[in-house]
Amino acid sequence: MNDMHIEHPYLVFLGDAHDQLAAKTADGVAFWRREWCVGQLRLPGCNADTGLPDMTVSEATAKGARSLIVGVVNAGGVLPESWTDTIVEALEAGMDVASGLHMRIADVHAVRETAERLGRRLFDVRHPTRDFATGKGTRRTGKRLLTVGTDCSTGKMYTCLAMEKEMRARGMKADFRATGQTGIFIAGGGVSVDAVVADFISGSVEWLTPDNDPDHWDLIEGQGSLFHASYAGVTLGLIHGSQPDAMVLCHEPTRANMRGLPDAPLPPLDLCIRANVEAAHLTNPDCRMVGVAVNTSALDEGEARDYLGAVETETGLPCVDPVRDGVAGLVDAVS
Amino acid sequence: MNDMHIEHPYLVFLGDAHDQLAAKTADGVAFWRREWCVGQLRLPGCNADTGLPDMTVSEATAKGARSLIVGVVNAGGVLPESWTDTIVEALEAGMDVASGLHMRIADVHAVRETAERLGRRLFDVRHPTRDFATGKGTRRTGKRLLTVGTDCSTGKMYTCLAMEKEMRARGMKADFRATGQTGIFIAGGGVSVDAVVADFISGSVEWLTPDNDPDHWDLIEGQGSLFHASYAGVTLGLIHGSQPDAMVLCHEPTRANMRGLPDAPLPPLDLCIRANVEAAHLTNPDCRMVGVAVNTSALDEGEARDYLGAVETETGLPCVDPVRDGVAGLVDAVS
C-alpha cells in the first residue's frame, strides 16, 4: 500500500465464484464505479455475474484496462491454478493486479516473479505495507463525516458512497475515504484499517484524511461497532483518527445478534449514539450525530416507513433508508 | 511468540546504556524477579546499574542462566556490533535470547544463523509472531482484574505486580498477565498487545487469559488509556478481551497533558471511571471499578496524603499509592 493508487479502467475478475455472495466485492465495484469497469472475466463454473460485459484479458486490454481487480472470495486458502494463470496473463498484457483475498497474491511465486520482471504493481489491499505514525489528535482543516454502526455490515460503506454521490450532485466537494477492501477498489486507494498494527489505528486514519479545503468533506467508511466485542478497538481508533465533525449511525433492524457473536444482543440506539458521540469528542469536541441510516431491505414498504418514523421520533434525528429514500436528508443535515 | 515461555534464570544485558532510563526494562525485571536473575552484563561505557552482580556470559552459564534478556534501549535503529557479539556468545554458551528492542534480533544475520545452528530460541517480545483468533466475548471461568489509566505510564504494570505479590502472600491464586515488553520478561511470557493486528486485539487478550479456577485471579497489565488519541483502540480491545470482573484506575496527578500529546488534557477521574466501566460492561456486565492507584512520587508526604484522601472522597473508592502504601487496600476490595 505504498502510496497506493490503483489505476483504472478495471477488468473485474470473478474466477469460478460459486455464488453471487462470493463476488460481493466485485458487485460493489461494478455498482459504484460502473464507469471505471470495462468488463468482467469469469472462468468456467462461475455462478456469479456483476452485469458487466464478459471479456478476455486481451479484449479488456484493447478497451484500455489498466488493472485486474480480484474482487472475489476463494474457497480455502490456496489460489487455484486457473486464477494464477489469469493473473499472470493480465500482468503480461500490461495490467497491474489488485487483490482483496486474505492470502497475498504477492506471495505466489509465479505472480511475484512476473510482476517484478515486467515492472507491474501488485496491491494486496487487505495487507497494509506502508508504515504509519501514531495518531496525534491534532485538528486538521476540512470537514469529515464518519459512518458508525450498531454492528458490522449495517451499510456504513454504502451510506458514505451514497452521500458522496449526493454531495457531488449538489456541487459540494466530497471524497469517499475507504477503510476496507471493497471500498479501496471503489476509491482506488485507502487503508484496510483492521489490518493495521494496533498502535497505529488512529494514525492510519489521520494519514488517510489529511488537511483539506475548509468546505471539503471526507466521507469516511466506518468499520465494526463500539459494541462489537471482537472489533471495537478498530472502531474507536477510527473515530479518534477521523476526528469527525459529523457521524451517521447505520443500523439493520432485524438482526437478532451481533454478527458472529450469537449470544450478544445489539445495543439500544440511544446508548449507541451517546457512546459514539462521547468517544468522538476526545478529538473533536464539536462532533455530533446528524442522522440514522437504516437498511430496511428485510421489511416491506409499510413496515419500513413505520420503523423509520419511529426511529426519527426516538432519536430526534433524520432517519432514512439510503436505498429506498436516498440520502438527501442526511446531506441536508450537514449542509 | 510461538507459545512463548522464556526460561529463567536470566542474565540481564545492559549493553552500553547511556543512562539509567535506557535500562528501565532491565530495572523492572531485576526489581520484580530478583530471584530469577543471576546477574547483569554491562559493556564498557555503560552508565546504568540494576544492582545485580556483574558477570560474564561464562560466569552466568556456570550459575545456571538459561536466557539472556536484552532489556535496554539502543540509540538509533542499528544493533551495535559489541551487542551482537555478546548475544552470539550467549547463544553459543547455551542460552536463549529474549529482546525488547524495536528491531528484531532475529533479523540480524549472525544472531539468526547461530540460533538456528544451535537450536536456541530467539524471542522478539515486541513482535507477536503467533496468530490469534478474533475475540468472541464468551464468558470464561476464573476472575480477572485489569488496570486502566487516565494516561499511558501511570503505574498499570506496577500495580498489577504489587497486587500479585500481595494476593500470593495472602495465599490467593493470582498470576500477572503481561501485555508489554517489560511485563513479558517479568512474567516469562505474554502478548505485546499494541503490536497485534488491529482485528485481533481482544482476541489476543482472550488467548492470554483463558479459563481458570473459579477462585483464580488474572491480574492483567493495562495499556494506554481510553482517553489517549493515539492508543485508545488498544485500550478498548484490552478491556473487551479481558472481560474484567474488577478494574483499578491508575493515575499520575502532576501530569500536565497526555503523554506525547502536548495539547491534550487528562480526563477528569469521574468521567474516566464511568467510560471504562461502561466499556467493560459489554463483555462483563458485573464489572466494577474497585479502586484508584496513584503515583504520588512527585508529591511530598503531606501533599500525597491530602491528594489520596481527596480522591477517595471524590470517587468513593479506596485510593492508594502502591509504592508508599502497598496495595492491601486494593486487594481487600476484591477479597
XYZ file of C-alpha atoms in Angstrom:
670
model
C 0.000 0.000 0.000
C 2.979 2.227 -0.727
C 1.051 5.343 -1.656
C -1.485 3.013 -3.188
C -3.265 4.281 -6.219
C -4.976 1.599 -8.258
C -5.233 2.759 -11.850
C -8.495 2.359 -13.722
C -10.137 1.262 -16.055
C -10.639 -2.049 -14.287
C -11.198 -5.580 -15.529
C -13.152 -7.282 -12.723
C -12.137 -10.901 -12.116
C -14.768 -13.290 -10.712
C -12.821 -16.557 -11.019
C -15.097 -19.550 -10.533
C -17.098 -17.910 -7.731
C -19.619 -20.495 -6.586
C -22.357 -17.971 -5.847
C -23.160 -14.273 -6.043
C -22.207 -13.656 -2.406
C -18.641 -14.772 -3.140
C -18.476 -11.892 -5.628
C -19.794 -9.247 -3.210
C -16.699 -7.082 -3.611
C -16.890 -7.225 -7.401
C -20.576 -6.304 -7.195
C -19.731 -3.245 -5.136
C -17.113 -2.096 -7.621
C -19.439 -2.626 -10.590
C -22.289 -0.811 -8.811
C -20.407 2.246 -7.561
C -17.764 2.585 -10.275
C -19.502 1.258 -13.373
C -17.699 3.926 -15.427
C -14.298 2.590 -14.333
C -15.048 -1.027 -15.370
C -14.547 -2.258 -18.940
C -15.888 -5.710 -18.141
C -15.776 -8.875 -16.074
C -13.728 -12.029 -16.550
C -15.375 -15.299 -15.484
C -13.835 -18.759 -15.508
C -15.740 -21.971 -16.276
C -18.030 -22.875 -13.368
C -18.552 -19.286 -12.252
C -22.051 -18.753 -10.833
C -21.753 -15.025 -10.203
C -22.479 -12.143 -12.567
C -21.927 -8.432 -11.968
C -23.792 -7.488 -15.142
C -20.618 -6.155 -16.759
C -19.823 -7.482 -20.251
C -17.784 -10.685 -20.259
C -14.377 -10.389 -21.827
C -10.932 -11.938 -22.025
C -7.737 -10.303 -20.848
C -6.819 -9.334 -24.405
C -10.264 -7.870 -25.093
C -10.029 -5.842 -21.873
C -6.549 -4.636 -22.777
C -7.875 -3.472 -26.140
C -10.502 -1.459 -24.238
C -7.811 0.202 -22.143
C -7.993 -1.790 -18.891
C -5.131 -0.819 -16.553
C -5.817 -3.077 -13.559
C -7.241 -6.520 -12.904
C -9.387 -6.435 -9.764
C -9.614 -9.742 -7.905
C -12.879 -8.987 -6.142
C -13.958 -12.475 -5.152
C -13.600 -14.932 -2.292
C -11.797 -18.187 -2.995
C -12.662 -21.316 -1.034
C -9.811 -22.461 1.189
C -6.540 -20.654 1.497
C -4.962 -21.742 -1.779
C -5.139 -19.807 -5.016
C -6.459 -22.110 -7.786
C -4.020 -22.585 -10.662
C -6.608 -21.254 -13.102
C -6.699 -17.979 -11.139
C -2.916 -17.725 -11.107
C -2.845 -18.234 -14.876
C -5.326 -15.394 -15.406
C -3.435 -13.063 -13.068
C -0.143 -13.777 -14.833
C -1.836 -13.270 -18.207
C -3.121 -9.867 -17.061
C 0.355 -8.835 -15.864
C 1.841 -9.904 -19.180
C -0.828 -7.922 -21.005
C 0.285 -4.779 -19.157
C -2.114 -4.576 -16.238
C -1.426 -4.115 -12.543
C -3.316 -6.512 -10.271
C -5.197 -5.607 -7.080
C -6.488 -8.367 -4.837
C -8.841 -8.427 -1.878
C -8.053 -12.035 -0.987
C -6.913 -12.908 2.528
C -3.803 -14.537 1.106
C -1.288 -12.272 -0.587
C -1.027 -12.689 -4.340
C 2.491 -11.257 -3.938
C 3.319 -14.497 -2.086
C 2.500 -16.599 -5.170
C 5.828 -17.201 -6.867
C 4.656 -17.010 -10.492
C 2.699 -13.825 -9.796
C 5.502 -12.066 -7.946
C 8.127 -13.123 -10.443
C 6.086 -11.906 -13.400
C 5.252 -8.589 -11.751
C 8.894 -7.956 -10.843
C 10.132 -8.923 -14.279
C 7.645 -6.642 -16.047
C 7.541 -3.790 -13.532
C 3.846 -4.207 -12.781
C 2.356 -3.341 -9.395
C 0.601 -5.812 -7.087
C -1.849 -4.487 -4.494
C -2.885 -6.811 -1.688
C -5.409 -4.395 -0.298
C -6.118 -6.342 2.902
C -2.462 -6.004 3.871
C -1.140 -2.508 4.592
C 2.538 -2.434 3.731
C 3.417 1.158 4.475
C 4.315 2.411 7.952
C 2.120 4.891 9.765
C 2.866 7.317 12.560
C 0.873 7.050 15.781
C -2.193 9.276 15.882
C -1.713 12.783 17.238
C -5.254 14.086 17.503
C -4.187 17.465 16.087
C -7.104 19.285 14.424
C -6.977 19.264 10.633
C -8.658 21.581 8.165
C -11.629 20.416 6.122
C -14.757 18.598 7.257
C -15.149 14.906 7.992
C -18.116 12.603 8.321
C -17.750 9.069 9.662
C -20.329 6.313 9.463
C -20.616 4.215 12.608
C -22.847 1.229 13.308
C -24.800 -0.723 15.844
C -22.996 -3.744 14.350
C -20.741 -4.820 11.474
C -22.290 -4.939 7.976
C -25.029 -2.378 8.503
C -24.441 -0.198 5.426
C -21.566 2.047 6.502
C -19.784 1.915 3.133
C -22.998 2.216 1.143
C -24.113 5.260 3.120
C -20.782 7.032 2.584
C -20.811 6.346 -1.142
C -24.410 7.479 -1.498
C -23.549 10.680 0.358
C -20.518 11.237 -1.889
C -22.769 10.937 -4.929
C -25.427 13.246 -3.478
C -22.892 15.852 -2.345
C -21.150 15.874 -5.720
C -24.518 16.208 -7.472
C -25.079 19.324 -5.372
C -21.678 20.708 -6.355
C -20.153 20.100 -2.930
C -16.541 18.960 -2.555
C -16.630 15.408 -1.239
C -14.445 12.310 -1.328
C -15.196 8.836 -0.087
C -12.327 7.537 2.096
C -12.034 3.773 2.110
C -11.068 1.675 5.124
C -11.928 -1.814 3.830
C -11.151 -3.897 0.795
C -14.254 -3.241 -1.327
C -14.077 0.443 -0.537
C -10.411 0.557 -1.540
C -11.219 -0.776 -5.023
C -14.050 1.739 -5.311
C -11.880 4.661 -4.180
C -8.754 3.461 -5.998
C -6.901 3.601 -2.668
C -7.284 3.670 1.106
C -6.258 1.778 4.236
C -7.503 -1.614 5.356
C -7.667 -0.320 8.903
C -8.481 -3.615 10.598
C -5.158 -4.985 9.317
C -3.021 -2.137 10.689
C -0.852 -2.828 13.770
C -2.918 -1.896 16.838
C -0.770 1.044 17.925
C -1.343 2.792 14.596
C -5.117 2.557 14.066
C -5.882 6.234 14.640
C -2.621 7.267 12.972
C -3.502 5.417 9.772
C -6.840 7.230 9.604
C -5.153 10.597 10.176
C -2.916 9.719 7.199
C -5.964 8.783 5.108
C -7.821 12.038 5.804
C -5.256 14.856 5.853
C -5.785 18.626 5.806
C -8.156 19.699 3.066
C -10.156 22.688 1.838
C -12.368 24.176 4.575
C -15.514 23.275 2.613
C -14.353 19.788 1.595
C -15.974 16.685 3.114
C -14.137 13.438 3.688
C -16.782 10.717 3.885
C -15.033 8.063 5.916
C -16.109 4.430 5.755
C -16.628 3.128 9.280
C -15.779 -0.394 10.454
C -17.242 -2.649 13.115
C -19.033 -1.156 16.107
C -18.094 0.194 19.517
C -20.420 -2.551 20.776
C -18.807 -5.460 18.914
C -16.632 -7.477 21.310
C -14.300 -8.580 18.507
C -13.603 -5.307 16.725
C -14.477 -2.327 18.929
C -10.822 -1.328 19.239
C -10.682 -0.767 15.482
C -13.855 1.301 15.653
C -12.593 3.517 18.476
C -9.274 4.185 16.733
C -11.208 5.024 13.569
C -13.364 7.512 15.469
C -10.366 9.211 17.085
C -8.323 9.302 13.871
C -11.251 10.633 11.834
C -11.961 13.439 14.321
C -15.356 13.618 12.644
C -17.462 16.775 12.554
C -20.477 14.582 11.896
C -21.411 10.936 12.227
C -24.228 8.870 10.772
C -25.374 5.774 12.651
C -26.048 2.748 10.425
C -28.429 0.038 11.595
C -30.132 -3.156 10.447
C -33.347 -3.585 12.446
C -33.999 -7.303 12.024
C -30.659 -8.562 13.242
C -31.064 -10.841 16.277
C -27.467 -10.668 17.495
C -24.117 -9.066 16.795
C -22.536 -10.523 13.660
C -20.567 -13.645 14.519
C -21.483 -13.474 18.229
C -24.693 -15.495 18.714
C -25.153 -14.510 22.366
C -24.552 -10.773 22.003
C -27.611 -8.533 21.531
C -27.462 -5.301 19.538
C -27.101 -2.108 21.590
C -30.082 0.231 22.046
C -29.896 3.112 19.551
C -29.778 5.835 22.204
C -26.893 4.190 24.064
C -25.046 3.601 20.798
C -25.467 7.240 19.751
C -24.287 8.561 23.112
C -21.248 6.275 23.279
C -20.093 7.148 19.763
C -20.527 10.880 20.285
C -18.699 10.796 23.631
C -15.823 8.873 22.057
C -15.636 11.331 19.155
C -15.470 14.327 21.487
C -11.938 13.337 22.509
C -10.539 14.580 19.195
C -13.410 16.822 18.051
C -15.499 18.359 20.847
C -17.967 19.693 18.265
C -18.801 16.318 16.733
C -22.488 15.462 16.553
C -24.599 12.602 15.292
C -26.512 14.014 12.327
C -28.703 11.135 11.245
C -29.521 7.450 11.125
C -29.286 5.223 8.038
C -31.330 2.045 8.264
C -31.147 -0.965 5.975
C -34.839 -1.896 5.802
C -34.469 -4.441 2.998
C -35.994 -7.144 5.219
C -39.137 -5.057 5.799
C -41.992 -4.274 3.435
C -42.707 -0.672 2.484
C -45.249 -0.082 5.244
C -43.116 -1.648 7.944
C -40.120 0.326 6.723
C -41.998 3.656 6.874
C -43.236 2.865 10.374
C -39.789 1.857 11.543
C -38.039 4.901 10.087
C -40.661 7.186 11.608
C -40.288 5.556 14.992
C -36.517 5.983 14.923
C -36.890 9.662 13.976
C -39.169 10.137 16.956
C -36.924 8.180 19.309
C -33.653 9.841 18.312
C -34.782 13.253 17.123
C -32.553 12.749 14.072
C -33.356 12.432 10.360
C -33.662 8.751 9.560
C -33.530 7.294 6.050
C -33.048 4.054 4.226
C -30.329 5.056 1.726
C -31.642 2.528 -0.822
C -35.367 3.341 -0.558
C -35.062 7.060 0.121
C -31.621 8.229 -0.947
C -29.515 10.254 1.433
C -30.667 13.800 0.666
C -31.967 14.010 4.239
C -28.519 13.208 5.601
C -26.734 15.666 3.322
C -29.283 18.342 4.269
C -28.309 17.762 7.895
C -24.705 18.806 7.253
C -25.298 21.477 4.591
C 5.830 -15.606 20.378
C 5.059 -19.186 19.462
C 3.719 -20.279 22.836
C 6.378 -18.051 24.295
C 7.880 -19.211 27.511
C 11.155 -17.528 28.372
C 13.185 -19.846 30.598
C 14.860 -18.452 33.691
C 17.362 -17.937 35.363
C 18.120 -14.764 33.438
C 21.328 -12.919 32.664
C 20.252 -9.288 32.212
C 22.096 -7.460 29.432
C 22.545 -3.682 29.741
C 24.880 -3.113 26.785
C 26.417 0.345 26.898
C 23.214 2.023 28.098
C 23.970 5.705 28.340
C 21.787 6.318 31.389
C 19.566 4.537 33.873
C 16.377 5.357 31.946
C 17.667 3.399 28.943
C 17.744 0.340 31.232
C 14.184 0.806 32.539
C 13.114 -2.646 31.360
C 16.118 -4.319 32.977
C 15.372 -2.437 36.199
C 11.814 -3.770 36.193
C 12.994 -7.347 35.721
C 15.622 -7.028 38.485
C 13.079 -5.424 40.835
C 10.166 -7.829 40.330
C 12.036 -11.039 39.567
C 15.275 -10.685 41.535
C 15.148 -14.421 42.265
C 15.175 -15.234 38.528
C 18.276 -13.130 37.782
C 21.805 -14.477 38.243
C 23.411 -11.197 37.300
C 23.839 -8.350 34.836
C 26.234 -7.985 31.918
C 27.491 -4.480 31.189
C 29.739 -3.388 28.312
C 32.393 -0.652 28.575
C 30.716 2.774 28.707
C 27.549 1.531 30.397
C 26.133 4.123 32.805
C 23.253 2.017 34.115
C 23.211 -0.413 37.033
C 20.377 -2.681 38.154
C 22.211 -3.633 41.344
C 22.606 -7.237 40.185
C 26.151 -8.676 40.329
C 28.211 -8.061 37.207
C 29.260 -11.164 35.356
C 30.409 -12.521 32.012
C 28.463 -14.941 29.852
C 30.577 -17.856 31.059
C 30.146 -16.884 34.715
C 26.391 -16.655 34.208
C 26.325 -20.021 32.474
C 28.155 -21.533 35.427
C 25.407 -20.150 37.673
C 22.720 -21.793 35.526
C 21.497 -18.866 33.374
C 19.098 -20.105 30.682
C 18.235 -16.838 28.913
C 19.930 -13.563 28.072
C 17.449 -10.702 28.492
C 18.127 -7.669 26.306
C 16.303 -5.168 28.498
C 17.745 -1.933 27.258
C 17.117 0.725 24.626
C 19.733 1.183 21.930
C 20.248 4.555 20.298
C 19.296 4.550 16.613
C 17.907 1.544 14.820
C 21.134 -0.419 14.394
C 22.374 -3.076 16.814
C 25.966 -2.221 17.841
C 28.491 -4.907 16.896
C 29.509 -5.268 20.541
C 25.910 -6.204 21.393
C 25.725 -8.730 18.572
C 28.954 -10.331 19.798
C 27.536 -10.728 23.316
C 24.242 -12.144 22.022
C 26.075 -14.680 19.854
C 28.337 -15.584 22.778
C 25.269 -16.237 24.955
C 23.701 -18.445 22.271
C 26.942 -20.388 21.947
C 27.067 -20.793 25.719
C 23.645 -22.458 25.630
C 21.261 -19.614 26.398
C 18.121 -18.482 24.584
C 17.903 -14.735 23.958
C 14.873 -12.515 24.560
C 14.896 -8.936 23.316
C 12.668 -5.957 23.910
C 14.278 -3.864 21.189
C 12.124 -2.324 18.468
C 14.270 -4.016 15.829
C 14.132 -7.797 15.671
C 17.297 -9.562 16.790
C 16.081 -12.433 14.589
C 16.738 -10.115 11.629
C 20.455 -9.866 12.496
C 22.159 -12.449 10.325
C 24.822 -13.616 12.793
C 22.224 -13.938 15.561
C 19.687 -15.848 13.493
C 22.310 -18.107 11.964
C 23.802 -19.011 15.342
C 20.389 -19.650 16.922
C 19.302 -21.869 14.038
C 22.567 -23.795 14.017
C 22.461 -24.452 17.743
C 18.702 -24.849 18.192
C 18.370 -21.875 20.548
C 15.214 -19.782 20.735
C 15.010 -16.058 19.967
C 12.170 -14.016 21.454
C 11.481 -10.587 19.997
C 8.858 -9.752 22.564
C 7.648 -6.564 20.871
C 6.680 -8.593 17.803
C 3.908 -11.163 18.178
C 4.545 -13.973 15.730
C 1.668 -16.305 16.504
C -1.793 -15.914 15.020
C -4.780 -15.131 17.195
C -8.492 -15.696 16.666
C -10.824 -12.705 16.785
C -12.334 -12.054 20.188
C -15.606 -13.793 20.979
C -16.645 -12.196 24.255
C -17.690 -15.593 25.642
C -17.571 -15.645 29.458
C -14.634 -17.582 30.868
C -14.211 -19.115 34.300
C -11.896 -17.529 36.858
C -11.624 -13.902 37.922
C -9.852 -11.096 36.145
C -8.659 -7.667 37.184
C -7.445 -5.123 34.631
C -5.550 -1.932 35.373
C -6.649 1.056 33.295
C -5.306 4.582 33.294
C -6.047 8.232 32.825
C -2.958 8.175 30.568
C -0.041 5.985 29.450
C 2.730 5.311 32.001
C 0.696 5.788 35.161
C 1.692 2.600 37.011
C -0.558 -0.041 35.454
C 2.141 -2.742 35.367
C 3.480 -1.877 38.804
C 0.011 -2.016 40.354
C -0.703 -5.457 38.852
C 2.617 -6.853 40.038
C 2.162 -5.421 43.528
C -1.305 -6.985 43.676
C 0.082 -10.345 42.514
C 2.623 -10.230 45.334
C 0.022 -9.220 47.930
C -2.502 -11.824 46.786
C 0.094 -14.589 46.803
C 1.230 -13.514 50.281
C -2.383 -13.992 51.379
C -2.485 -17.472 49.821
C -4.729 -16.382 46.968
C -4.273 -17.808 43.454
C -3.038 -14.984 41.253
C -0.994 -14.540 38.093
C 0.236 -11.370 36.485
C -0.601 -11.340 32.741
C 1.780 -9.259 30.680
C 0.796 -7.130 27.692
C 4.007 -5.128 27.186
C 7.674 -5.875 26.810
C 8.891 -5.352 30.377
C 5.948 -7.286 31.726
C 6.650 -10.152 29.337
C 10.178 -10.560 30.726
C 8.784 -10.418 34.263
C 6.078 -12.989 33.536
C 8.238 -15.128 31.265
C 5.577 -14.756 28.554
C 2.637 -12.684 27.360
C 1.435 -10.671 24.379
C 2.717 -7.300 23.230
C -0.845 -6.239 22.558
C -0.071 -2.913 20.897
C 1.797 -4.822 18.175
C -1.063 -7.199 17.348
C -3.005 -6.661 14.101
C -5.977 -4.410 14.924
C -8.678 -7.015 14.269
C -7.209 -9.320 16.897
C -6.663 -7.056 19.913
C -9.430 -8.500 22.070
C -8.800 -11.995 20.722
C -5.154 -11.895 21.781
C -6.188 -10.953 25.322
C -8.757 -13.761 25.419
C -5.897 -16.121 24.473
C -3.691 -14.638 27.205
C -6.313 -15.078 29.953
C -8.126 -18.376 29.318
C -10.491 -20.321 31.592
C -9.051 -20.814 35.048
C -10.035 -21.929 38.562
C -13.080 -20.072 39.882
C -11.009 -18.502 42.665
C -8.003 -17.647 40.479
C -7.212 -14.029 39.619
C -5.586 -12.957 36.378
C -4.024 -9.550 37.018
C -3.907 -8.061 33.552
C -1.466 -5.295 32.688
C -3.358 -2.458 31.033
C -2.045 -0.308 28.176
C -2.685 3.265 27.128
C -5.939 4.982 28.034
C -9.437 5.248 26.601
C -8.683 8.994 26.548
C -5.391 8.802 24.632
C -5.962 9.799 20.999
C -3.079 7.622 19.793
C -3.772 4.342 21.574
C -7.372 4.185 22.810
C -8.227 1.418 20.342
C -5.678 -0.839 22.017
C -7.133 0.014 25.414
C -10.712 -0.736 24.380
C -9.780 -4.094 22.850
C -7.871 -4.927 26.021
C -10.929 -4.117 28.131
C -13.241 -6.244 25.987
C -10.816 -9.165 25.760
C -10.109 -9.114 29.494
C -13.811 -9.136 30.407
C -12.642 -7.909 33.802
C -14.579 -8.510 36.990
C -12.696 -5.622 38.535
C -10.634 -2.673 37.342
C -8.200 -0.361 39.102
C -7.700 3.144 37.720
C -4.060 4.295 37.669
C -3.243 7.994 37.722
C -0.332 10.411 37.959
C -1.615 13.686 39.424
C 1.062 16.135 38.289
C 0.935 15.371 34.602
C 0.028 18.477 32.582
C -1.020 16.692 29.384
C -1.493 13.265 27.840
C 1.862 11.619 27.185
C 3.188 12.667 23.774
C 0.196 14.953 23.074
C 1.107 18.439 24.379
C -2.344 19.918 23.741
C -4.433 17.126 25.255
C -5.501 17.492 28.900
C -6.022 14.468 31.159
C -9.627 13.333 31.612
C -11.465 14.039 34.876
C -11.357 10.975 37.143
C -15.131 10.564 37.311
C -15.520 10.643 33.529
C -12.619 8.232 33.128
C -14.114 5.789 35.646
C -17.541 5.895 34.020
C -16.216 5.434 30.480
C -14.042 2.452 31.435
C -16.822 0.748 33.378
C -19.347 1.284 30.577
C -16.897 -0.159 28.059
C -16.224 -3.176 30.278
C -19.924 -3.930 30.659
C -20.070 -5.072 27.040
C -18.289 -8.325 27.896
C -18.847 -8.415 31.674
C -21.986 -6.647 32.899
C -20.848 -7.143 36.516
C -17.528 -5.343 36.139
C -16.858 -2.582 38.633
C -14.072 -0.146 39.395
C -12.685 -1.239 42.757
C -10.026 1.342 43.491
C -7.597 4.011 42.373
C -3.789 3.687 42.351
C -1.954 6.995 42.288
C 1.731 7.561 41.609
C 2.436 10.368 44.083
C 6.223 10.286 43.680
C 6.226 13.950 42.656
C 4.438 14.997 45.887
C 5.769 15.191 49.426
C 4.194 13.010 52.119
C 1.683 15.617 53.269
C 0.606 16.518 49.747
C 0.300 12.839 48.889
C -1.954 12.107 51.894
C -4.144 15.081 51.049
C -4.405 14.079 47.423
C -5.212 10.425 48.139
C -7.842 11.453 50.669
C -9.414 13.865 48.224
C -9.625 11.178 45.539
C -11.235 8.746 47.994
C -13.843 11.368 48.806
C -14.410 12.277 45.145
C -14.696 8.726 43.835
C -15.926 6.788 46.853
C -13.259 4.198 46.115
C -10.189 3.077 48.081
C -7.226 5.093 46.843
C -3.591 4.158 47.448
C -0.120 4.904 46.243
C 1.177 1.346 45.644
C 4.758 2.435 46.444
C 4.025 4.436 49.629
C 1.137 2.344 50.930
C 1.237 -1.053 49.268
C -1.896 -2.414 47.648
C -3.569 -4.191 50.578
C -6.455 -1.748 50.263
C -6.984 -2.771 46.645
C -6.780 -6.498 47.355
C -9.235 -6.024 50.246
C -11.651 -4.514 47.748
C -11.803 -7.745 45.723
C -11.449 -10.271 48.556
